[in-house]
Each structure stands twice: as structure tokens, then as C-alpha cells.
Coordinates of C-alpha atoms in Angstrom, one line a residue:
M1 CA 1.6 -16.6 -33.4
N2 CA 2.6 -14.6 -30.2
I3 CA 1.2 -16.0 -27.0
L4 CA 0.2 -13.3 -24.5
P5 CA 1.9 -13.7 -21.1
L6 CA -0.3 -14.9 -18.3
V7 CA -1.1 -12.3 -15.6
S8 CA -1.9 -13.5 -12.1
V9 CA -4.1 -11.0 -10.1
V10 CA -3.9 -11.6 -6.4
I11 CA -6.8 -10.3 -4.3
P12 CA -6.3 -10.7 -0.5
T13 CA -9.6 -10.2 1.4
Y14 CA -10.5 -9.7 5.0
A15 CA -13.9 -8.5 6.4
R16 CA -15.0 -6.9 3.1
A17 CA -17.5 -9.3 1.7
I18 CA -19.7 -6.4 0.6
Y19 CA -17.0 -5.0 -1.8
I20 CA -15.1 -8.1 -3.0
R21 CA -17.3 -8.7 -6.1
R22 CA -16.7 -5.2 -7.4
A23 CA -13.0 -5.8 -7.3
I24 CA -13.3 -9.2 -9.0
D25 CA -15.6 -7.9 -11.7
S26 CA -13.1 -5.1 -12.5
V27 CA -10.6 -7.9 -13.4
L28 CA -13.0 -10.0 -15.3
N29 CA -13.9 -6.9 -17.4
Q30 CA -10.3 -6.3 -18.5
T31 CA -9.5 -5.8 -22.1
Y32 CA -6.5 -8.0 -21.6
P33 CA -7.6 -11.7 -22.1
N34 CA -4.9 -13.9 -20.5
I35 CA -5.6 -13.6 -16.7
E36 CA -6.0 -15.8 -13.6
I37 CA -7.6 -14.4 -10.5
I38 CA -6.5 -15.7 -7.1
V39 CA -8.6 -14.7 -4.1
V40 CA -7.0 -15.3 -0.8
D41 CA -9.5 -15.3 2.1
D42 CA -7.7 -14.2 5.3
N43 CA -10.8 -14.2 7.5
G44 CA -10.0 -17.6 9.0
K45 CA -11.8 -20.8 8.0
G46 CA -15.3 -21.2 9.5
T47 CA -15.6 -17.7 10.9
A48 CA -18.8 -15.7 10.1
K49 CA -16.7 -13.4 7.9
Q50 CA -15.2 -16.2 5.9
I51 CA -18.6 -17.9 5.4
E52 CA -20.1 -14.7 4.1
T53 CA -17.2 -14.0 1.9
Q54 CA -17.4 -17.5 0.3
R55 CA -21.1 -17.1 -0.1
Q56 CA -20.5 -13.9 -2.1
L57 CA -17.8 -15.7 -4.2
Q58 CA -19.5 -19.1 -4.8
L59 CA -20.8 -18.3 -8.2
Y60 CA -17.3 -17.2 -9.4
I61 CA -15.9 -20.4 -7.9
D62 CA -18.5 -22.6 -9.6
K63 CA -17.9 -21.0 -13.0
G64 CA -14.1 -21.4 -12.6
E65 CA -13.5 -17.6 -12.9
I66 CA -11.4 -17.4 -9.7
I67 CA -9.1 -19.6 -7.7
Y68 CA -10.3 -19.4 -4.1
I69 CA -7.8 -20.1 -1.3
C70 CA -8.8 -19.8 2.4
H71 CA -6.4 -19.4 5.3
D72 CA -7.1 -21.6 8.3
I73 CA -6.6 -18.5 10.6
N74 CA -6.3 -14.8 10.0
R75 CA -2.6 -14.2 9.2
N76 CA -2.4 -10.6 7.7
A77 CA -2.4 -9.0 4.3
S78 CA 1.3 -9.7 3.7
A79 CA 0.7 -13.4 4.2
A80 CA -2.3 -13.4 2.0
R81 CA -0.4 -11.8 -0.8
N82 CA 2.4 -14.3 -0.4
T83 CA -0.1 -17.2 -0.6
G84 CA -1.3 -15.7 -3.9
I85 CA 2.2 -15.3 -5.2
Y86 CA 3.2 -18.9 -4.4
N87 CA 0.1 -20.3 -5.9
S88 CA 0.3 -18.2 -9.1
R89 CA 1.3 -19.4 -12.6
G90 CA 1.6 -16.0 -14.3
E91 CA 4.7 -14.5 -15.8
Y92 CA 3.5 -11.2 -14.3
I93 CA 1.8 -10.7 -10.9
C94 CA -0.6 -7.9 -9.9
F95 CA -2.3 -7.1 -6.6
L96 CA -5.7 -5.7 -6.0
D97 CA -7.1 -4.8 -2.6
D98 CA -10.6 -6.2 -2.1
D99 CA -12.3 -2.8 -1.9
D100 CA -10.5 -1.2 -4.9
E101 CA -11.0 -1.4 -8.7
Y102 CA -9.0 -1.6 -11.9
F103 CA -9.8 0.5 -15.0
S104 CA -10.7 -1.9 -17.8
D105 CA -7.4 -1.4 -19.7
K106 CA -5.1 -1.5 -16.7
L107 CA -3.5 -4.8 -17.4
E108 CA -3.4 -4.3 -21.2
R109 CA -1.5 -1.1 -20.8
Q110 CA 0.9 -2.4 -18.2
V111 CA 1.7 -5.6 -20.1
A112 CA 2.4 -3.5 -23.3
V113 CA 5.1 -1.5 -21.4
L114 CA 6.6 -4.2 -19.2
S115 CA 7.0 -6.7 -22.1
T116 CA 9.4 -4.2 -23.8
L117 CA 11.6 -3.6 -20.7
G118 CA 14.9 -5.4 -19.9
K119 CA 15.4 -7.6 -16.8
N120 CA 16.7 -4.7 -14.8
W121 CA 13.1 -3.5 -14.6
A122 CA 11.2 -5.5 -12.0
G123 CA 7.9 -4.1 -13.2
V124 CA 5.6 -1.1 -13.7
Y125 CA 3.2 1.0 -11.7
C126 CA 0.4 3.5 -12.4
N127 CA -1.5 6.5 -11.2
S128 CA -4.9 6.3 -9.4
I129 CA -8.1 8.1 -8.6
D130 CA -9.2 8.4 -5.0
K131 CA -13.0 7.9 -4.8
F132 CA -14.5 9.4 -1.7
E133 CA -17.9 8.7 -0.1
G134 CA -20.2 11.4 -1.4
G135 CA -18.9 11.2 -5.0
K136 CA -15.7 13.3 -4.8
N137 CA -12.9 12.0 -7.1
V138 CA -9.3 13.1 -6.8
F139 CA -6.6 12.3 -9.4
I140 CA -3.5 11.1 -7.6
Q141 CA -0.6 11.7 -10.0
N142 CA 3.0 10.4 -9.7
K143 CA 5.8 12.3 -11.3
V144 CA 8.3 10.4 -13.4
S145 CA 11.1 10.0 -10.9
E146 CA 14.9 10.0 -11.4
D147 CA 15.4 8.3 -8.0
L148 CA 12.3 6.3 -7.1
L149 CA 13.9 4.8 -4.0
K150 CA 14.6 8.3 -2.6
D151 CA 11.1 9.5 -3.4
L152 CA 9.7 6.3 -1.7
L153 CA 11.8 6.8 1.5
L154 CA 10.7 10.5 1.7
C155 CA 7.1 9.5 1.1
K156 CA 6.9 11.5 -2.1
T157 CA 5.5 8.5 -4.1
K158 CA 1.7 8.1 -4.4
F159 CA 1.3 4.4 -5.3
G160 CA 0.8 1.1 -3.5
S161 CA 0.6 -2.6 -4.3
T162 CA -2.6 -2.3 -6.3
S163 CA -0.8 -0.1 -8.9
L164 CA 1.9 -2.7 -9.4
M165 CA 2.6 -5.3 -12.1
I166 CA 5.8 -7.2 -11.1
R167 CA 7.6 -10.1 -12.8
R168 CA 6.9 -13.3 -10.9
E169 CA 10.6 -14.2 -10.8
V170 CA 11.3 -11.0 -8.9
C171 CA 8.5 -11.7 -6.4
M172 CA 10.0 -15.1 -5.8
E173 CA 13.5 -13.8 -5.5
L174 CA 12.4 -11.3 -2.9
H175 CA 10.4 -13.9 -1.1
G176 CA 7.3 -11.8 -1.4
F177 CA 6.1 -9.5 1.4
D178 CA 7.5 -9.5 4.9
E179 CA 4.8 -11.2 7.0
N180 CA 6.1 -9.5 10.1
F181 CA 4.7 -6.3 8.8
Y182 CA 1.0 -5.4 9.6
R183 CA 1.4 -1.9 8.2
H184 CA 3.6 -0.3 5.6
Q185 CA 3.9 -3.7 3.8
D186 CA 4.0 -1.9 0.5
W187 CA 6.8 0.4 1.5
E188 CA 8.9 -2.5 2.9
F189 CA 8.5 -4.6 -0.2
L190 CA 9.2 -1.7 -2.5
V191 CA 12.4 -0.7 -0.6
R192 CA 13.8 -4.3 -1.1
L193 CA 12.8 -4.2 -4.8
L194 CA 14.2 -0.8 -5.5
L195 CA 17.5 -1.6 -3.9
K196 CA 18.0 -4.0 -6.8
Y197 CA 15.7 -3.1 -9.6
Q198 CA 13.8 -0.3 -11.3
L199 CA 10.1 0.4 -11.8
K200 CA 8.5 2.4 -14.6
L201 CA 5.5 4.6 -14.5
V202 CA 2.9 3.7 -17.1
D203 CA 0.7 6.5 -18.6
P204 CA 1.9 9.4 -16.4
Q205 CA -1.0 11.6 -17.4
R206 CA -3.8 9.3 -16.5
A207 CA -5.0 6.9 -13.9
L208 CA -5.6 3.1 -14.2
I209 CA -7.1 2.2 -10.8
Y210 CA -9.7 3.5 -8.3
Y211 CA -8.9 3.6 -4.6
Y212 CA -12.0 3.9 -2.5
V213 CA -11.8 6.1 0.6
Y214 CA -14.3 5.6 3.4
K215 CA -15.1 7.9 6.4
L216 CA -15.0 4.9 8.7
N217 CA -11.7 3.2 7.9
N218 CA -11.1 0.6 10.7
N219 CA -7.8 -0.4 9.0
R220 CA -6.0 2.8 10.0
P221 CA -3.8 2.6 13.1
K222 CA -4.7 4.6 16.1
G223 CA -2.5 6.6 18.5
L224 CA 0.8 5.1 19.5
S225 CA 0.5 2.3 17.0
Y226 CA 1.5 4.8 14.3
L227 CA 4.9 5.1 16.0
T228 CA 5.2 1.3 16.5
Y229 CA 4.6 0.5 12.9
R230 CA 6.8 3.4 11.5
E231 CA 9.7 2.5 13.8
Q232 CA 9.5 -1.2 12.6
Y233 CA 9.9 0.1 9.0
L234 CA 12.7 2.5 9.8
M235 CA 14.7 0.1 12.0
K236 CA 14.6 -2.7 9.3
Y237 CA 16.4 -0.4 6.8
E238 CA 18.5 1.7 9.2
R239 CA 21.8 0.6 7.7
E240 CA 20.7 1.1 4.1
I241 CA 19.1 4.5 4.9
M242 CA 22.1 5.9 6.7
Q243 CA 24.4 5.0 3.8
L244 CA 22.4 7.4 1.7
E245 CA 23.5 11.1 1.6
Y246 CA 19.9 12.1 2.4
G247 CA 19.6 9.5 5.3
N248 CA 19.0 12.1 8.0
L249 CA 16.3 13.8 5.9
V250 CA 14.5 10.4 5.7
Y251 CA 14.4 10.1 9.5
Y252 CA 13.5 13.8 9.9
Y253 CA 10.5 13.4 7.6
H254 CA 9.2 10.2 9.2
Y255 CA 9.7 11.4 12.8
Y256 CA 8.1 14.8 12.0
S257 CA 5.1 13.4 10.2
V258 CA 4.4 10.8 12.9
A259 CA 4.9 13.4 15.6
R260 CA 2.1 15.5 14.0
I261 CA -0.2 12.4 13.9
L262 CA 0.5 11.7 17.6
L263 CA -0.1 15.2 18.7
G264 CA -3.3 15.4 16.7
N265 CA -4.4 12.2 18.5
S266 CA -3.7 13.8 21.9
C267 CA -0.5 11.8 22.5
F268 CA 1.4 14.9 23.6
K269 CA 4.4 13.3 25.5
Q270 CA 5.2 10.9 22.7
G271 CA 4.5 13.5 20.0
F272 CA 6.8 16.2 21.3
F273 CA 9.5 13.6 22.1
L274 CA 9.4 12.4 18.5
F275 CA 9.5 16.0 17.3
H276 CA 12.6 16.5 19.4
R277 CA 14.1 13.4 17.7
A278 CA 13.2 14.9 14.3
C279 CA 15.0 18.1 15.2
S280 CA 18.2 16.2 15.9
R281 CA 18.2 15.2 12.3
K282 CA 17.4 18.5 10.7
T283 CA 16.5 22.0 11.8
P284 CA 12.7 22.5 11.2
S285 CA 11.5 25.3 9.0
V286 CA 9.1 28.0 10.3
K287 CA 6.3 26.2 8.5
D288 CA 7.2 22.9 10.2
Y289 CA 7.0 24.6 13.6
F290 CA 3.7 26.1 12.7
L291 CA 2.2 22.8 11.6
I292 CA 3.5 21.0 14.8
L293 CA 1.7 23.6 16.9
K294 CA -1.4 23.3 14.8
S295 CA -1.5 19.6 15.3
A296 CA -0.9 20.0 19.1
L297 CA -3.8 22.5 19.2
K298 CA -6.1 20.0 17.4
G299 CA -5.1 17.3 19.8
L300 CA -5.8 19.6 22.8
I301 CA -9.2 20.5 21.5
C302 CA -10.0 16.8 21.0
Y303 CA -8.7 16.0 24.5
C304 CA -10.9 18.7 26.0
K305 CA -14.0 17.4 24.2
R306 CA -13.4 14.0 25.6
N307 CA -12.8 15.3 29.1
T308 CA -15.4 17.9 29.5
N309 CA -14.3 18.5 33.1
V310 CA -11.2 20.1 31.7
L311 CA -13.2 22.9 30.0

């Protein structure tokens, strides 16, 4: 008799008590039977958010359907995922953000593929559907990649930690997520993983997870924090990136994309400075110049609206 491998699903949660039960229910409703669910509460013990989160989860805890772990203080999503990893027992580990949702056959389909792959494959990932407020759904499809590391560094990939199923031994070997990263944790983890292993796309023509997209997303960085977080990511892997034949293109893309964000947020000095840095890596196309000017115009309009005396 074949014993199905245990899958540990790690759900970090912070300030989303109203959504967490939907995420948990999507795991409990899986067609795959051998699962443990580890919820890591990163609100900080005794805070109002933690008390409300535990209240929402108490029935699951009492029924033994989840393992509930609470951080003494808020540490960040990377630390919460690591707590889940280190307390897991599964052969495979999955992650689920507390406001997202699995399709009912997500784990079954991923186990079926991963269990056939050799040890050079760290795990598998899948496509998703973005669910917007108002009912709009958008299928986010990844192409089967011949060089997934390159696609990741150039931001051509369209998946994050919720799409992953990773061998636990690989997570432990990589020491989990870098807890110094408050943004781009998925990118940072995946670069380390893809420098040593491969990942396989499961079911290229369909989705296996829902990402929920809200109009008011307080988790997004604002203004210059975009630059701070992106430079942290680029600086950590500068040596590895510049050893690649497309290294300058990686820096061009990231500097250029963040320059557009900064200009759109009315950070004109920093935005144009970063665009200049991008130009030192590659000559922009006519389209790129047009989009930079479009972002700057957007930022100018926003600035004028905030400062009516300028009008």
C-alpha cells in the first residue's frame, strides 16, 4: 500500500482576521487527504489583532484542524513562513497568504507531478486567477520557461510563494526565507532556489489558486520605499547578476520600472535619477521614453491636485 506524502501548508497571517477562514477552508476542502495546516500569527501576542485572529480560528484549533503558532511580537512575513517551515512535518511544503485561496485540487495535482521528479527539481508552481473587487477575474498564465532564473530576474514570471510546492529538505537547506526582507521575499527566496535547482510548472493551461486584489492594499510600499526595497534585492545578488550575460538588462529593467513608479508618485528627483541609472545600462527604446514621460505627467497631475496653489 502506497502512503501519500504529507503536505504541510504554512499560512502566515497579519491583520487579516476577516479573510483567514476563507484561506483555511480552501485547504480543508482539498481533494488531497494527507495535509497539515500551520497558521503562524504574526500580529504579536496580546494585541487586538492577535486576539481577534485567534477568536476567528478557535473552532479550527479546538477541532485539531490547524496548528496555531503565535509570535510574541510582529516579525514579518518571512519570519512567519520560516516558523511554519521549522515546525512542519511534511515531505512537501506549500505556502498560502491569508487572503488568498487554493482551488480544491491544487495539492493533488502538484503532488502528482512533484512525486515523479528527480532531486534536481526543488518543487513545482502553478498559474493563478486574480480576483478583483467588483467581480472581475483575470487569468494569470505563466509560460513554460527554458530559463526560469532569467525570467524571474527580468520580472517575466507571474507567480509567488502561494503557487509553490517545495520539498521540505530544500527549504531547510536554503534556511527558508531571508528575514531581513520585508518586500520581495518571494523573489529573494526563488533566486537562491533557482541558482541550485529547477521548478516545474503544473497545468500550464489552467489556474490552481486565487489571488484577491483589493482597491485599498495597505501592504504596498509607497514612494521612495519602492527604491529602498528594490535596491536591497539587487544589491544582495549583484555578484550573481553581473556574472550573467544579461546582467545589465536586469538592472535596466528594475531601475526603469522603479523610476516609473517614483515619477508616478511625484518623486521627480529620485525618479529621473534612477532613469538616468537605467540608461547607463541600456539605451531606452522610444516606447520606454514615452512611458517615462507618461509616468512623470501622472505624477505632476497628482502633485498639482495635492497642492492646489500650484494650479
